[in-house]
C-alpha cells in the first residue's frame, strides 16, 4: 500500500522508514495513529526551536513557523483531512512554537506568488530542506511549494496579496439556561446573572417563568375565546338581518314586477283608445276646413273673373259699354246677393283632453291588496346583548309575507303585588331588530312584536323576557385587607335585584406596558373575594356584576398593595370608651367615661376590657405590623381568636396572646400574657414602637423593639384557626397602628 501510494503521488522513494502513510478514515477514531513518531516529533521541535531562536535575531524572522504551517496544510490536503479540525489542531499543538501571546494563532498570513499557478508533481531527490523540517525524503523544497500552491488553488483561498487560514477553536458545549431574566425577557444561565450584563437585572426560576407565561397565554386565550363568541353572535345576528332584508326586498320586487306589467298593459290599452278618439276628431275638423277652403276658392275665382270683365268693359265704346253694363249689373247684383260663409266652421284651437286615470288608480290600489303578515317570532335574549340601560331585541319572519314596518312593544315584568298595571311602550322600526334604551338596570322586561303592511297588522308574537345588565358594584375601600400574598376585597351589589355572579379584574399599577386587565377572577357568588397575588406589587382592582343580560360596567377602581399586611380596626368590637379614627388605624381613649350600668353586654363588643380588634386577612403565612405607643401609657397589644371572651381582659384565657405594659412610679413593667401566665422577662429600654410578627407556618407570635431592632419575646401558639390583632388602653391616651409595610430584616430570623 505504501509503495503504490508513493508511485501514485509521485513521492521520492527516499522516504524514511519511520514515516508511514495510512489510507483509512481518520475522522473520530479513538485509536488514531500518529503521522510522525515521537523521535521525529522531538527532533522537529528541537529544529524549530533552534530556528526560532536564530530568526528572532536576523532577517529571516518567522520563516520556520510559516514553513511548518505550510507543511501541515499540505499533509491535511494530501490525506483529505481538511474537515478534521481535531487532527490539525493536534498536529499544530505538537509543532507550533509557544509564544507569550497565544498558543494557537487565529490565522496565518502567507504571501502568494502569482507565478506559481500550476500543479507540479515532478519527483526530485532534493530533500535537504524537507528533512530539516521532519519530512525526510518527501520531495524537494520546490515540490513542497508546488503542493502548497496546489492546495491553495483548489480551495480558493488565494488572493491578490495575502490569504488567511482560520484555525477553528474548539467551542465548549453551551450549557442549558436555568433562570429567566425578567428585564430582558430571555432565558439565561445562572452564572450570567453574576458576571454578565444581566448582573443588575431581576431573575426568576425558569419553571416559574414558564408557569407565568402559560398563565398569560391561558388568560389571553380566555379573552380571545370571549371575543370570538361575541363576534360569532354578532355575525349570526348580521346574517339574520341580512337574510331578512334580502327576503323582504325580494318579495317586494317580485310583487312590483308582476303588478307593474299589469299596469303597463292597462296604460297601453288606454293609450290606443285615446289615440283613436283624437284621430277621429282630427279627421272631422280637417274635412270641414277643407270644404270651406274649396268654397272660398270658388268664390275668389268668380270675383277675379268679374273684375277682369269689368275692366274690359271700361275700354269699350259707349254704346257697347252701356249694353254690357246692364247685363253686368244684373250679374253683380245676383253675385252680391248670394251669401258667402266667411266664418270657420272648425276652430283650430286644440281642446285640452283630460285623461281619466281613475281605472289606473283603481288598478294601482289593487296592487296593495295583499294579506296581512303572519305573526313574527321573537328570539330569546342573546348573551351580552344588554347594558345597564339598554337591550337589543331581535326577531324573525318565516313566511312569504310583505312587511312594511314592525311595532315593538315592551313593559317591565309585573311583580307579585296585584292591581299594579305596568306602563307599556311602543317603538316602530323597519328592520328585524331594535335597541331599546332608557331602561332600568338589572330589570326584566317582556317584549312582543307585530308586523305591519297596508293590509293591516299581524297577530302579536309570543312574549319574550329580556333583562338589562346590572349596575356596577361599589367597592368598600375601607374594608379591604391585604398581605404579601393575597387581598380580601369587599363590595356592595349596587342593585335592588340579585345578580348571577361577580368578576374581579386586576391590573398591575406599576407596569407601564400593562394597558389592560392582567388577571380576572370570575364566577364569584358573594360580595367578597380572596384573591391570590404576587408579593411586592401594586394592583388596581375593579369589579363587574353579571346576569343573563351581560356584565355591568367596571366599578370605581381601588388600589391595593402587597407590600405587607394591611388591615383596619373593627368598630363593631370597639369598647364604648374608645374612639376609632377615620382611617381606622388610630384608637384613642379619652377622659370621659360611660357609667358601667349603661354598658350593654354583647358577644362582639368588648365591655370589661377597654379594647378593640382588627380585621386581619384570613391567609396563613407571615403577617407583620407595628404599633406606636407612649412609654407612659398602660396598654396591651397582641392577637386573639375571634370568639375570645369580651368580658375578660386580654391574656386572661387561652384564646389570646398579648404583651402588656404598665407604668407606675417611674417603673415600666412588661408582661407577655397567655392564659394568665407570663415568663420572667426584664426589658430595660421601653419601646416606642412595637413590631409584631404573626407566623402561621411555624405557629409563633413575636414582639420586637423596632427602634433598636431588638427581639423581645416569642410565643409558641396553637393556631387552629385565624386570629385577629387586638389592642387595649387601660389609661387615657392613643395607639397608632402602622401596617402595609415590609418586614424588616431583623424580623426574618424569628
XYZ file of C-alpha atoms in Angstrom:
750
model
C 0.000 0.000 0.000
C 2.840 2.378 0.815
C 4.621 1.611 -2.455
C 1.523 2.102 -4.573
C 0.661 5.324 -2.792
C 4.164 6.639 -3.326
C 4.081 5.909 -7.025
C 0.646 7.345 -7.402
C 1.531 10.604 -5.717
C 4.965 10.908 -7.218
C 6.800 10.785 -3.877
C 10.526 10.129 -3.510
C 11.458 6.614 -2.546
C 13.960 8.029 -0.048
C 11.163 8.482 2.478
C 12.412 7.227 5.859
C 11.074 4.020 7.245
C 9.509 5.649 10.279
C 7.244 7.810 8.066
C 4.055 5.854 7.284
C 1.009 6.538 5.173
C -2.308 5.154 6.319
C -5.213 5.175 3.915
C -8.053 4.911 6.387
C -10.789 7.019 7.805
C -9.088 9.048 10.495
C -12.173 11.034 11.479
C -13.360 10.436 15.043
C -11.121 7.439 15.505
C -10.169 6.629 19.057
C -7.008 4.769 18.073
C -5.851 7.383 15.577
C -2.245 6.667 14.544
C 0.381 9.334 14.805
C 1.594 10.524 11.450
C 5.014 11.256 12.893
C 6.726 9.119 15.546
C 7.833 10.696 18.757
C 11.515 10.749 17.744
C 10.851 12.810 14.648
C 8.449 14.961 16.573
C 11.037 15.666 19.207
C 13.656 16.317 16.529
C 11.314 18.671 14.700
C 10.614 20.560 17.898
C 14.323 20.996 18.522
C 14.931 22.169 14.964
C 12.022 24.560 15.110
C 13.086 25.954 18.463
C 16.660 26.485 17.171
C 15.398 28.187 14.025
C 13.042 30.385 16.011
C 15.916 31.453 18.263
C 18.055 32.336 15.252
C 15.248 34.056 13.354
C 14.464 36.325 16.292
C 17.859 37.990 15.770
C 18.034 38.054 11.968
C 16.099 38.988 8.898
C 14.501 35.534 8.497
C 12.064 36.131 11.311
C 9.058 33.682 11.356
C 10.208 31.578 8.367
C 10.312 28.229 10.204
C 6.871 28.839 11.678
C 5.408 29.589 8.276
C 7.100 26.588 6.667
C 5.821 24.305 9.398
C 2.276 25.569 8.986
C 2.542 25.107 5.221
C 3.711 21.527 5.614
C 0.796 20.794 7.924
C -1.652 22.172 5.351
C -0.046 20.043 2.661
C -0.429 16.871 4.689
C -4.005 17.690 5.527
C -4.801 18.220 1.868
C -2.877 15.109 0.839
C -4.960 12.815 3.026
C -8.273 14.617 2.552
C -8.443 15.796 6.171
C -9.452 19.397 5.507
C -12.561 18.996 7.726
C -10.791 17.177 10.551
C -10.006 20.188 12.745
C -9.171 17.957 15.670
C -6.276 16.274 13.882
C -4.998 19.600 12.506
C -5.129 21.187 15.946
C -3.354 18.161 17.405
C -0.553 18.456 14.872
C -0.295 22.197 15.260
C -0.220 21.770 19.029
C 2.764 19.467 18.747
C 4.787 21.533 16.302
C 3.875 25.228 16.788
C 6.331 27.157 18.926
C 4.935 28.587 22.169
C 4.776 32.349 22.349
C 3.688 34.768 25.005
C 0.656 35.890 23.046
C -1.308 32.748 22.166
C -0.712 29.032 21.693
C -2.864 28.950 18.589
C -2.693 31.950 16.323
C -6.143 32.692 14.926
C -4.859 32.880 11.404
C -1.596 32.642 9.400
C -0.853 35.146 6.649
C 1.106 33.839 3.646
C 2.482 35.700 0.651
C 1.141 34.476 -2.647
C 3.338 34.182 -5.696
C 1.224 34.733 -8.818
C 3.790 32.919 -10.951
C 3.009 29.600 -9.313
C -0.450 28.589 -10.532
C 0.119 25.057 -11.983
C 0.419 21.808 -10.112
C 3.865 20.187 -10.484
C 4.251 16.662 -9.142
C 7.750 16.058 -10.528
C 9.784 13.733 -8.265
C 13.075 15.075 -7.025
C 15.857 13.947 -4.845
C 16.449 17.266 -3.165
C 15.212 16.547 0.363
C 17.566 18.601 2.470
C 15.065 21.275 3.474
C 12.265 18.803 3.919
C 14.432 16.629 6.124
C 15.191 19.594 8.335
C 11.503 20.010 8.994
C 10.895 16.324 9.673
C 9.621 15.309 6.248
C 12.532 13.051 5.318
C 12.697 12.340 1.623
C 9.268 13.661 0.684
C 10.234 15.672 -2.419
C 12.302 18.820 -2.714
C 11.532 22.267 -1.437
C 10.151 23.248 -4.842
C 7.845 20.264 -4.882
C 6.570 21.121 -1.423
C 5.995 24.663 -2.530
C 4.085 23.391 -5.580
C 1.953 21.212 -3.330
C 1.192 24.214 -1.193
C 0.194 26.281 -4.201
C -1.998 23.453 -5.491
C -3.706 23.200 -2.113
C -4.318 26.953 -2.125
C -5.619 26.928 -5.662
C -8.040 24.017 -5.201
C -9.538 25.548 -2.049
C -9.943 29.036 -3.474
C -8.013 30.654 -0.658
C -5.514 32.617 -2.749
C -5.928 36.361 -3.015
C -4.021 39.036 -4.825
C -1.556 39.565 -1.981
C -2.422 37.543 1.127
C -4.639 34.665 2.106
C -5.923 33.811 5.560
C -6.340 30.322 7.033
C -8.596 30.355 10.053
C -7.750 27.736 12.630
C -11.066 26.981 14.342
C -11.009 26.805 18.070
C -12.931 24.091 19.835
C -16.143 25.513 21.252
C -17.385 24.464 24.605
C -20.791 22.875 24.629
C -23.312 25.545 25.596
C -24.977 24.942 28.886
C -28.752 24.965 29.101
C -30.421 28.086 30.503
C -31.685 27.600 34.049
C -33.070 31.041 35.026
C -35.181 33.695 33.325
C -34.225 37.378 33.100
C -37.390 39.403 33.701
C -35.791 42.640 32.471
C -34.587 41.239 29.136
C -37.394 38.647 28.891
C -34.996 35.875 27.871
C -33.671 32.613 29.421
C -30.092 32.835 30.685
C -27.620 30.714 32.623
C -27.168 31.283 36.324
C -23.545 32.471 36.118
C -24.581 35.201 33.638
C -26.517 36.844 36.446
C -23.223 37.335 38.322
C -20.714 38.104 35.562
C -22.718 39.179 32.504
C -24.773 42.190 31.516
C -27.675 40.675 33.488
C -25.936 41.436 36.785
C -28.388 44.142 37.887
C -31.441 42.525 36.306
C -34.276 40.724 38.048
C -34.237 36.968 37.508
C -36.682 34.236 38.445
C -36.520 30.440 38.166
C -37.161 29.086 34.718
C -40.087 26.957 35.919
C -41.737 29.997 37.479
C -41.278 31.971 34.257
C -42.720 29.048 32.309
C -45.773 28.865 34.542
C -46.220 32.634 34.329
C -46.007 32.508 30.537
C -48.533 29.660 30.448
C -50.897 31.591 32.702
C -50.561 34.667 30.486
C -51.283 32.581 27.403
C -54.308 30.995 29.086
C -55.639 34.422 30.069
C -55.190 35.732 26.543
C -56.837 32.585 25.168
C -59.793 33.124 27.518
C -60.123 36.730 26.350
C -59.787 35.613 22.748
C -62.491 32.976 23.221
C -64.825 35.583 24.681
C -64.128 37.894 21.768
C -64.684 35.046 19.314
C -68.041 34.232 20.933
C -69.077 37.884 20.771
C -68.030 38.191 17.157
C -69.814 34.943 16.257
C -73.004 36.140 17.939
C -72.759 39.459 16.155
C -72.026 37.735 12.831
C -75.035 35.447 13.301
C -77.202 38.438 14.038
C -75.909 40.300 10.979
C -76.560 37.232 8.861
C -80.085 37.060 10.233
C -80.696 40.707 9.438
C -79.137 40.316 6.007
C -81.352 37.348 5.145
C -84.464 39.124 6.405
C -83.757 42.274 4.399
C -82.923 40.283 1.303
C -86.108 38.197 1.555
C -88.350 41.214 2.135
C -86.924 43.174 -0.758
C -87.009 40.096 -2.990
C -90.681 39.608 -2.301
C -91.426 43.255 -2.922
C -89.507 43.188 -6.206
C -91.474 40.179 -7.412
C -94.749 41.780 -6.371
C -93.906 45.083 -8.051
C -92.775 43.376 -11.229
C -95.982 41.345 -11.676
C -98.273 44.289 -10.972
C -96.166 46.663 -12.994
C -96.700 44.506 -16.050
C -100.470 44.681 -15.487
C -100.305 48.470 -15.189
C -98.325 48.699 -18.435
C -100.937 46.628 -20.289
C -103.754 48.842 -18.966
C -101.919 52.013 -19.897
C -101.194 50.673 -23.386
C -104.894 49.915 -23.916
C -105.939 53.386 -22.726
C -103.276 54.865 -24.991
C -104.755 53.146 -28.049
C -108.260 54.325 -27.157
C -107.168 57.939 -26.681
C -105.145 57.948 -29.903
C -108.116 56.597 -31.905
C -110.514 59.257 -30.482
C -108.034 62.009 -31.294
C -107.689 60.703 -34.884
C -111.409 60.827 -35.464
C -111.708 64.391 -34.203
C -108.767 65.389 -36.320
C -110.360 63.935 -39.468
C -113.686 65.648 -38.814
C -112.128 69.067 -38.361
C -109.874 68.743 -41.356
C -112.782 67.764 -43.637
C -114.868 70.785 -42.556
C -111.972 73.129 -43.052
C -111.259 71.636 -46.480
C -114.884 72.184 -47.632
C -114.711 75.806 -46.529
C -111.389 76.178 -48.262
C -112.805 74.861 -51.591
C -115.885 77.099 -51.402
C -113.751 80.125 -50.630
C -111.525 79.330 -53.615
C -114.515 79.133 -55.952
C -115.874 82.466 -54.750
C -112.475 84.010 -55.140
C -112.195 82.808 -58.725
C -115.628 84.254 -59.525
C -114.653 87.635 -58.071
C -111.465 87.708 -60.102
C -113.391 86.855 -63.269
C -115.918 89.657 -62.647
C -113.129 92.159 -62.030
C -111.431 91.266 -65.270
C -114.724 91.536 -67.187
C -115.487 94.970 -65.696
C -112.018 96.202 -66.635
C -112.518 95.065 -70.234
C -115.897 96.837 -70.324
C -114.334 100.128 -69.319
C -112.347 100.163 -72.573
C -115.255 99.552 -74.838
C -117.297 102.165 -76.813
C -120.083 103.940 -75.071
C -122.842 102.088 -76.921
C -121.223 98.671 -76.250
C -120.384 99.601 -72.717
C -123.942 100.527 -71.941
C -125.201 97.266 -73.385
C -122.700 95.184 -71.401
C -123.068 97.311 -68.248
C -126.754 96.489 -67.961
C -126.003 92.748 -68.156
C -123.012 93.046 -65.773
C -125.079 94.987 -63.255
C -127.637 92.205 -63.161
C -124.900 89.618 -62.759
C -123.133 91.574 -59.986
C -126.419 92.088 -58.209
C -127.083 88.355 -58.174
C -123.485 87.544 -57.016
C -123.507 90.080 -54.253
C -126.927 88.934 -53.116
C -125.522 85.400 -52.729
C -124.428 84.705 -49.055
C -120.749 83.969 -48.638
C -119.702 81.988 -45.436
C -116.613 83.714 -44.094
C -116.630 82.089 -40.635
C -114.505 78.997 -39.906
C -116.727 76.147 -39.055
C -113.932 74.126 -37.217
C -111.885 76.172 -34.745
C -108.146 75.479 -34.857
C -107.758 75.668 -31.080
C -106.801 72.263 -29.522
C -109.193 71.130 -26.865
C -107.409 70.149 -23.644
C -108.035 66.450 -23.351
C -108.173 65.490 -19.684
C -107.072 61.893 -19.217
C -109.090 59.840 -16.827
C -106.757 57.635 -14.747
C -109.356 56.529 -12.279
C -109.235 52.994 -13.590
C -105.440 53.043 -13.423
C -105.570 54.294 -9.874
C -108.002 51.558 -9.080
C -105.571 49.106 -10.593
C -102.719 50.575 -8.558
C -104.812 50.204 -5.480
C -105.401 46.567 -6.341
C -101.624 46.019 -6.232
C -101.565 46.717 -2.497
C -104.446 44.450 -1.856
C -102.268 41.803 -0.146
C -102.940 39.817 3.003
C -101.744 40.991 6.394
C -98.465 39.356 7.530
C -98.316 36.457 9.925
C -97.029 36.769 13.483
C -93.252 37.297 13.821
C -91.131 35.019 16.011
C -89.225 36.893 18.712
C -85.782 35.456 19.537
C -84.510 34.647 23.035
C -82.049 37.067 24.561
C -78.501 36.626 23.226
C -75.517 36.702 25.610
C -74.009 40.134 26.276
C -76.839 41.830 24.372
C -77.687 44.328 27.127
C -76.180 47.178 29.082
C -77.381 48.729 32.299
C -79.844 50.966 30.430
C -80.461 49.266 27.061
C -81.183 45.906 25.497
C -81.052 44.622 21.920
C -84.153 42.685 20.824
C -84.226 40.553 17.654
C -86.991 38.665 15.856
C -87.570 36.915 12.526
C -90.293 36.250 9.939
C -90.552 32.774 8.437
C -93.359 33.337 5.884
C -93.622 34.985 2.447
C -95.458 37.987 3.842
C -94.674 41.525 2.738
C -93.857 43.735 5.717
C -93.527 47.494 5.698
C -92.686 48.017 9.375
C -92.610 46.374 12.781
C -94.040 47.580 16.046
C -92.133 46.503 19.160
C -93.938 46.750 22.487
C -92.456 46.192 25.940
C -93.089 46.687 29.639
C -91.375 45.736 32.916
C -92.209 42.290 34.206
C -95.027 42.595 36.734
C -94.226 41.794 40.341
C -96.354 39.708 42.634
C -98.319 42.655 44.017
C -101.824 42.633 42.474
C -103.596 45.607 40.977
C -100.430 47.184 39.733
C -100.502 47.878 35.994
C -97.176 48.435 34.318
C -96.908 51.074 31.626
C -96.398 49.810 28.063
C -94.100 51.367 25.497
C -94.056 51.013 21.706
C -91.310 51.516 19.140
C -91.758 51.399 15.322
C -88.805 50.118 13.277
C -88.133 48.930 9.722
C -85.669 46.110 10.478
C -85.977 42.899 12.465
C -84.058 44.226 15.466
C -84.191 47.176 17.813
C -82.012 48.602 20.586
C -84.325 49.791 23.331
C -82.837 52.449 25.626
C -83.714 54.326 28.831
C -84.287 51.132 30.801
C -83.688 50.343 34.475
C -80.555 48.294 35.312
C -80.855 44.646 36.371
C -84.567 44.555 35.499
C -86.617 42.082 33.475
C -88.746 43.324 30.586
C -91.200 41.404 28.419
C -91.230 42.171 24.696
C -93.594 41.320 21.855
C -93.688 42.450 18.227
C -96.209 42.810 15.376
C -95.582 43.172 11.622
C -97.466 45.767 9.540
C -98.284 46.399 5.877
C -101.104 48.246 4.082
C -103.460 45.410 4.729
C -103.022 45.823 8.464
C -101.037 44.447 11.438
C -100.091 40.831 12.031
C -101.009 38.886 15.154
C -98.692 39.554 18.083
C -95.666 37.355 18.637
C -95.085 35.368 21.802
C -93.841 37.401 24.756
C -90.113 37.079 25.498
C -88.346 38.193 28.666
C -85.148 40.216 28.304
C -83.010 41.533 31.143
C -80.798 44.591 31.386
C -77.255 44.341 32.700
C -76.611 45.183 36.358
C -75.372 48.431 37.798
C -71.658 48.498 38.661
C -70.796 47.299 42.180
C -69.401 49.664 44.817
C -66.078 48.602 46.355
C -65.786 49.069 50.132
C -62.322 50.575 50.170
C -62.245 50.860 53.963
C -62.783 47.115 54.369
C -60.018 45.983 52.013
C -57.457 43.754 53.714
C -54.250 42.531 52.170
C -50.956 40.774 52.836
C -47.908 39.896 50.755
C -49.685 37.015 49.045
C -53.360 37.939 48.749
C -56.063 40.578 49.119
C -59.583 40.337 50.524
C -61.854 42.748 48.675
C -65.473 43.508 49.599
C -68.150 45.423 47.715
C -71.829 46.285 47.609
C -74.016 44.960 44.825
C -75.478 48.313 43.749
C -78.644 46.546 42.508
C -82.011 46.010 44.088
C -82.459 42.602 42.494
C -79.857 39.856 42.945
C -77.305 39.215 40.207
C -75.905 35.914 38.934
C -72.218 36.414 39.791
C -69.350 38.885 40.013
C -65.992 39.231 38.271
C -62.885 40.826 39.804
C -60.441 42.372 37.311
C -56.862 43.218 38.306
C -54.223 45.358 36.605
C -50.658 45.821 37.809
C -50.284 49.527 38.569
C -46.503 49.695 38.287
C -46.331 48.105 34.815
C -46.463 50.852 32.146
C -46.867 48.248 29.430
C -49.886 46.724 31.153
C -52.644 48.719 29.483
C -55.408 46.177 30.018
C -56.643 43.649 32.528
C -53.874 41.246 33.552
C -55.984 38.854 35.623
C -59.669 38.096 36.165
C -61.483 36.072 38.807
C -64.910 35.030 37.509
C -67.979 33.323 38.927
C -67.852 34.898 42.417
C -71.267 34.288 44.055
C -70.924 36.648 47.054
C -69.883 40.271 47.585
C -66.332 39.482 48.663
C -63.383 37.587 47.256
C -59.968 36.440 48.450
C -57.587 36.854 45.506
C -54.060 35.411 45.416
C -51.462 37.971 44.256
C -47.707 38.340 43.845
C -45.763 39.969 46.701
C -44.334 43.463 46.490
C -46.733 44.707 43.817
C -49.452 47.339 43.439
C -52.745 46.449 41.780
C -55.755 48.369 40.513
C -58.894 46.319 41.196
C -62.332 46.690 39.590
C -65.480 44.592 39.978
C -68.234 43.780 37.491
C -71.671 42.281 38.159
C -73.127 39.744 35.704
C -76.582 38.414 34.900
C -78.211 36.842 31.849
C -78.103 40.215 30.079
C -74.329 40.541 30.324
C -71.720 42.251 32.525
C -72.044 45.655 34.069
C -69.528 48.408 33.513
C -66.499 48.420 35.806
C -66.829 49.717 39.321
C -64.756 52.616 40.555
C -61.188 51.266 40.872
C -59.455 50.574 44.166
C -55.690 50.373 44.632
C -54.184 47.629 46.813
C -50.574 46.873 47.723
C -48.993 43.522 48.550
C -46.020 45.054 50.350
C -47.169 43.874 53.797
C -50.246 43.040 55.847
C -52.877 45.770 55.778
C -55.983 45.897 57.979
C -58.237 48.345 59.820
C -59.662 48.385 63.313
C -63.137 46.873 63.621
C -65.578 49.379 65.088
C -68.084 46.619 65.825
C -65.735 45.224 68.517
C -64.705 48.605 69.961
C -65.295 49.356 73.658
C -67.574 52.395 74.108
C -64.769 54.318 75.839
C -62.596 54.113 72.702
C -62.756 56.222 69.530
C -61.533 54.957 66.164
C -60.070 57.459 63.696
C -61.471 57.934 60.208
C -58.680 55.942 58.577
C -59.263 53.067 61.016
C -55.632 52.955 62.174
C -55.649 55.033 65.397
C -57.531 54.287 68.643
C -57.986 56.954 71.320
C -59.231 56.710 74.921
C -60.494 59.970 76.381
C -61.004 61.030 79.993
C -64.777 60.803 79.685
C -66.246 57.517 80.796
C -69.647 55.957 80.360
C -71.048 54.546 83.608
C -70.785 50.800 83.828
C -74.532 50.395 84.203
C -75.043 51.941 80.771
C -72.737 49.403 79.086
C -74.773 46.712 77.382
C -73.349 43.197 77.181
C -72.540 41.956 73.713
C -70.791 38.966 72.198
C -68.999 41.093 69.580
C -68.138 44.250 71.590
C -65.662 44.479 74.472
C -67.333 45.598 77.702
C -64.914 44.731 80.519
C -61.609 45.196 78.738
C -61.225 48.600 77.036
C -60.075 47.006 73.790
C -60.688 46.748 70.100
C -59.828 44.101 67.474
C -58.550 44.442 63.938
C -59.608 42.567 60.811
C -56.588 40.630 59.592
C -56.777 38.913 56.219
C -57.502 35.176 56.577
C -54.359 33.882 54.865
C -51.893 31.515 56.527
C -48.444 32.959 56.078
C -46.431 35.811 57.629
C -48.145 38.958 58.938
C -46.245 41.912 60.330
C -47.417 45.243 61.737
C -46.150 47.869 64.148
C -47.804 49.799 66.984
C -46.663 53.260 68.027
C -47.115 53.659 71.813
C -46.446 56.174 74.578
C -43.952 54.834 77.105
C -46.044 56.251 79.989
C -49.249 54.628 78.733
C -50.799 51.415 80.060
C -51.599 49.316 77.022
C -51.920 45.768 75.742
C -51.160 44.558 72.217
C -51.310 41.079 70.723
C -53.620 38.668 68.935
C -56.775 36.784 69.867
C -59.270 34.403 68.332
C -62.492 35.917 67.036
C -64.553 34.165 69.732
C -62.389 35.404 72.611
C -64.455 36.327 75.649
C -65.215 40.038 75.501
C -65.956 40.248 79.250
C -62.386 39.328 80.282
C -59.027 41.034 79.999
C -56.769 40.184 77.083
C -54.325 37.420 78.003
C -56.570 36.125 80.768
C -57.531 32.991 78.850
C -56.140 30.514 76.338
C -57.669 32.372 73.373
C -55.308 35.370 73.360
C -51.546 36.083 73.402
C -50.558 39.595 74.464
C -47.834 41.946 75.587
C -48.980 44.238 78.422
C -47.249 47.351 79.711
C -47.995 49.135 82.989
C -46.288 52.284 84.236
C -46.212 53.194 87.918
C -43.789 55.254 89.999
C -41.351 55.702 87.080
C -41.164 51.939 86.626
C -42.015 50.046 83.480
C -43.449 46.583 83.768
C -43.789 44.308 80.751
C -45.743 41.048 80.751
C -46.247 38.513 77.982
C -49.618 37.042 78.913
C -51.342 33.841 77.816
C -53.903 32.100 79.999
C -52.882 34.414 82.909
C -49.241 33.266 82.847
C -46.151 35.291 81.925
C -42.433 34.500 81.729
C -39.945 36.401 83.832
C -38.509 38.814 81.254
C -36.999 42.221 82.007
C -36.968 44.960 79.352
C -34.540 47.752 80.124
C -35.318 50.134 77.242
C -39.034 50.962 76.880
C -40.019 50.565 73.216
C -41.742 53.455 71.479
C -42.724 51.332 68.513
C -43.512 47.643 68.872
C -43.223 45.275 65.925
C -45.457 42.207 65.912
C -44.810 39.183 63.685
C -47.515 36.551 63.326
C -46.116 33.375 61.748
C -48.834 30.861 60.917
C -46.409 28.424 59.311
C -44.364 27.976 62.490
C -47.218 28.828 64.926
C -45.285 31.703 66.505
C -46.044 35.240 67.667
C -43.003 37.524 68.170
C -42.596 41.033 69.614
C -39.776 43.463 68.735
C -38.459 46.876 69.745
C -38.446 48.472 66.293
C -36.110 51.361 67.107
C -33.412 49.026 68.450
C -34.181 46.067 66.128
C -34.399 44.091 69.368
C -36.276 40.852 69.865
C -38.429 40.965 72.998
C -40.302 37.663 73.204
C -41.819 34.879 71.075
C -44.928 32.825 71.864
C -45.339 29.286 70.569
C -49.052 29.290 69.738
C -51.535 26.595 68.851
C -53.272 28.443 65.985
C -56.035 26.049 64.964
C -57.910 28.936 63.285
C -57.295 32.510 62.213
C -56.610 35.180 64.836
C -57.139 38.955 64.902
C -54.888 41.766 66.156
C -56.118 43.218 69.444
C -55.319 46.460 71.271
C -56.249 47.670 74.753
C -55.826 51.017 76.546
C -56.025 50.921 80.335
C -55.360 54.653 80.710
C -56.275 57.653 78.543
C -54.052 58.011 75.533
C -53.792 56.667 71.992
C -52.264 53.844 69.959
C -51.393 54.186 66.291
C -51.153 51.134 64.036
C -48.647 51.055 61.160
C -49.375 48.302 58.650
C -48.910 47.622 54.969
C -45.140 47.836 55.494
C -42.327 45.495 54.519
C -40.997 43.090 57.096
C -37.599 44.304 58.470
C -34.572 42.068 58.042
C -34.081 41.510 61.795
C -37.607 40.099 61.969
C -36.990 37.366 59.406
C -34.721 35.433 61.792
C -37.533 34.644 64.231
